[in-house]
Coordinates of C-alpha atoms in Angstrom, one line a residue:
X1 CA -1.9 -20.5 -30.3
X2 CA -2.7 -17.1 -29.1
X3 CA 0.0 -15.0 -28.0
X4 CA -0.7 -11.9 -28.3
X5 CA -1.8 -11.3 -24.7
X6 CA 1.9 -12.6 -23.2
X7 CA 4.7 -10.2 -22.2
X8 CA 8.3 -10.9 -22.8
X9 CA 11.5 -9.9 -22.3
X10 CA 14.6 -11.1 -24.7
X11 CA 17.8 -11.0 -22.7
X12 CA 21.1 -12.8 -24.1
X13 CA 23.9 -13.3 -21.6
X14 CA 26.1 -10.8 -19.9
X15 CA 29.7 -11.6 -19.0
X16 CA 30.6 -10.1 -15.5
X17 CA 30.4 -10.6 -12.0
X18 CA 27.7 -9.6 -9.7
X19 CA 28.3 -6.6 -7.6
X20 CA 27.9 -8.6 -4.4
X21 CA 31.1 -10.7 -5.4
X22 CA 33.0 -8.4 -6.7
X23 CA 32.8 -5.0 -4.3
X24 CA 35.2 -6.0 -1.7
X25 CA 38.1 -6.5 -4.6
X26 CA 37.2 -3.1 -5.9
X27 CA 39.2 -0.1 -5.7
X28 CA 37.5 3.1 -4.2
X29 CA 37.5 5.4 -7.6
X30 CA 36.3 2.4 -9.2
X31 CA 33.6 1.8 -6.5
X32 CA 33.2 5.7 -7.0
X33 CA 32.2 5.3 -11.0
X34 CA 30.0 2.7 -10.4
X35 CA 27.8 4.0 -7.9
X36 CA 28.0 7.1 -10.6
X37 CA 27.2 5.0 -13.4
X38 CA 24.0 3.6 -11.4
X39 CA 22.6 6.8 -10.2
X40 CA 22.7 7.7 -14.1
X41 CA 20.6 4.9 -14.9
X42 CA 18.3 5.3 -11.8
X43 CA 18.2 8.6 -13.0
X44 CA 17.2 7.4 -16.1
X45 CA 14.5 5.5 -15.2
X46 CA 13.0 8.2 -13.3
X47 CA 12.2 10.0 -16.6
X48 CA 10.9 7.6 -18.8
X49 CA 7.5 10.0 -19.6
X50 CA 4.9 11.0 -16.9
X51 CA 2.9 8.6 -15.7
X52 CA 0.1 7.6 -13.4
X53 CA -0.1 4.1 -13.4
X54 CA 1.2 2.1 -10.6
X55 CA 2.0 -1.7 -11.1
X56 CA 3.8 -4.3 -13.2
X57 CA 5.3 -3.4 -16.6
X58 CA 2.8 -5.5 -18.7
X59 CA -0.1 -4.1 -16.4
X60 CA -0.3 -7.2 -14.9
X61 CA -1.1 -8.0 -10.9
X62 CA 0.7 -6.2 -8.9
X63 CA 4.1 -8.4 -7.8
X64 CA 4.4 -7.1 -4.5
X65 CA 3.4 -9.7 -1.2
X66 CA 1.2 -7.1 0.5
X67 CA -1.0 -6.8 -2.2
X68 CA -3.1 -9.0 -3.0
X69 CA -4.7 -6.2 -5.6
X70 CA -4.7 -5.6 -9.0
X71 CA -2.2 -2.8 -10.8
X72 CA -3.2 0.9 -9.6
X73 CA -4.9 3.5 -11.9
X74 CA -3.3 6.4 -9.5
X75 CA -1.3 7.1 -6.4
X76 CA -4.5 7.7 -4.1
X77 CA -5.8 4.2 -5.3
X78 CA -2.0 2.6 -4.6
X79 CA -1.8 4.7 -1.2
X80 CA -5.5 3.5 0.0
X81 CA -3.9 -0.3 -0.8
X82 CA -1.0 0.1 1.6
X83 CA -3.3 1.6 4.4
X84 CA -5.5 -1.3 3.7
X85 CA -3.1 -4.4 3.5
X86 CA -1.2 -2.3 6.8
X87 CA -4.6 -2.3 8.7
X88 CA -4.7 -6.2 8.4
X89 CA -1.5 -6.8 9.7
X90 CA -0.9 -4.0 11.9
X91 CA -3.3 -3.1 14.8
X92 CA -4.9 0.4 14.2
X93 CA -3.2 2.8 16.8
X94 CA -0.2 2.1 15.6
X95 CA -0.6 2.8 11.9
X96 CA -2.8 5.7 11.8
X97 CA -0.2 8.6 12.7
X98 CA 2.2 6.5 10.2
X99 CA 0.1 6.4 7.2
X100 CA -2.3 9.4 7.4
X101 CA 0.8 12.1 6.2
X102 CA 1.3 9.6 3.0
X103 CA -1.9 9.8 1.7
X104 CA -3.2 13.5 2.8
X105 CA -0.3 14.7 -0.2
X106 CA -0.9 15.7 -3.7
X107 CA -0.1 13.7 -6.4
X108 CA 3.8 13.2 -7.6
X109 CA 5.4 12.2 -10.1
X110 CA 5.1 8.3 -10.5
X111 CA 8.6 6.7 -12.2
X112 CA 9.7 2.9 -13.4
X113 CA 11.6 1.3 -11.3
X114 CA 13.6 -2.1 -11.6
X115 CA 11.6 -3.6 -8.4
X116 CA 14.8 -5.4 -6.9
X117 CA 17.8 -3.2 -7.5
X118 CA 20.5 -4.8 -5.1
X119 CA 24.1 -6.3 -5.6
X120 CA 23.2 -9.3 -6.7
X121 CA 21.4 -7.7 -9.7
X122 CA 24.1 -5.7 -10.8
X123 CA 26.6 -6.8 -13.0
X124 CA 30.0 -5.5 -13.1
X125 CA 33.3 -6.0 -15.9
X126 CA 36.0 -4.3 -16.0
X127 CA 35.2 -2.0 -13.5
X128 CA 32.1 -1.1 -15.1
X129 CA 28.4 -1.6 -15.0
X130 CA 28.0 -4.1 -17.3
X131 CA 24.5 -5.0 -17.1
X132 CA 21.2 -4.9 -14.7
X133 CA 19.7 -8.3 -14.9
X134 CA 16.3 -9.6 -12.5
X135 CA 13.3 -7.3 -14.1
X136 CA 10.8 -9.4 -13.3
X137 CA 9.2 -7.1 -10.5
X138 CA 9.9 -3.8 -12.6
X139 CA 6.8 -1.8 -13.3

């Protein structure tokens, strides 16, 4: 068998508690280093090298429900999928004044992102972040 076209990702298991659970037993400095400890990564992720693609990690589909389009070679191609998938959902004279500022800008600087980065998804011990689990919609 053929795998050399699959993508995967090895994960082993974390011990914690999801964010979500555990927040309202938190104390404030140690809400404090947490949200410090996620911008880091966030941060993080915004450098990982310059790129211009737009889409999923593997450079499969795009795993987003308004699009029913393939990954994006640039942010005017992702931009003119938005207005698109918008214009079939959303009557015209409502989007226009909306979505015309988005695309009419320069290029910037496209980063990874984790795709569902929310409570849930966050794994805390000891006060710490432990772990960000749920990368299937990264890219």
């Amino acid at each position: 068998m053929d795998w050399s076209n699959d993508t995967y990702i090895f994960m082993s298991f974390v011990d914690g508690q999801p964010l979500d659970i555990a927040w309202n037993d938190l104390d404030y400095l140690t809400k404090t280093r947490i949200a410090s400890q996620l911008k880091t990564y966030i941060d993080d992720l915004r450098t990982m090298g310059r790129m211009t693609y737009i889409g999923s990690a593997d450079h499969s589909p795009v795993t987003d429900l308004i699009f029913a389009t393939c990954p994006f070679d640039s942010e005017k191609e992702f931009n003119e999928a938005i207005v698109e998938a918008y214009h079939l959902t959303v009557p015209r004279q409502h989007i226009q004044k909306f979505l015309f500022g988005m695309i009419a800008h320069k290029e910037r600087h496209v980063a990874f992102a984790h795709g569902d980065l929310r409570p849930p998804n966050i794994m805390i011990k000891d006060g710490n972040v432990a772990a960000i689990i749920d990368w299937e919609l990264s890219g």
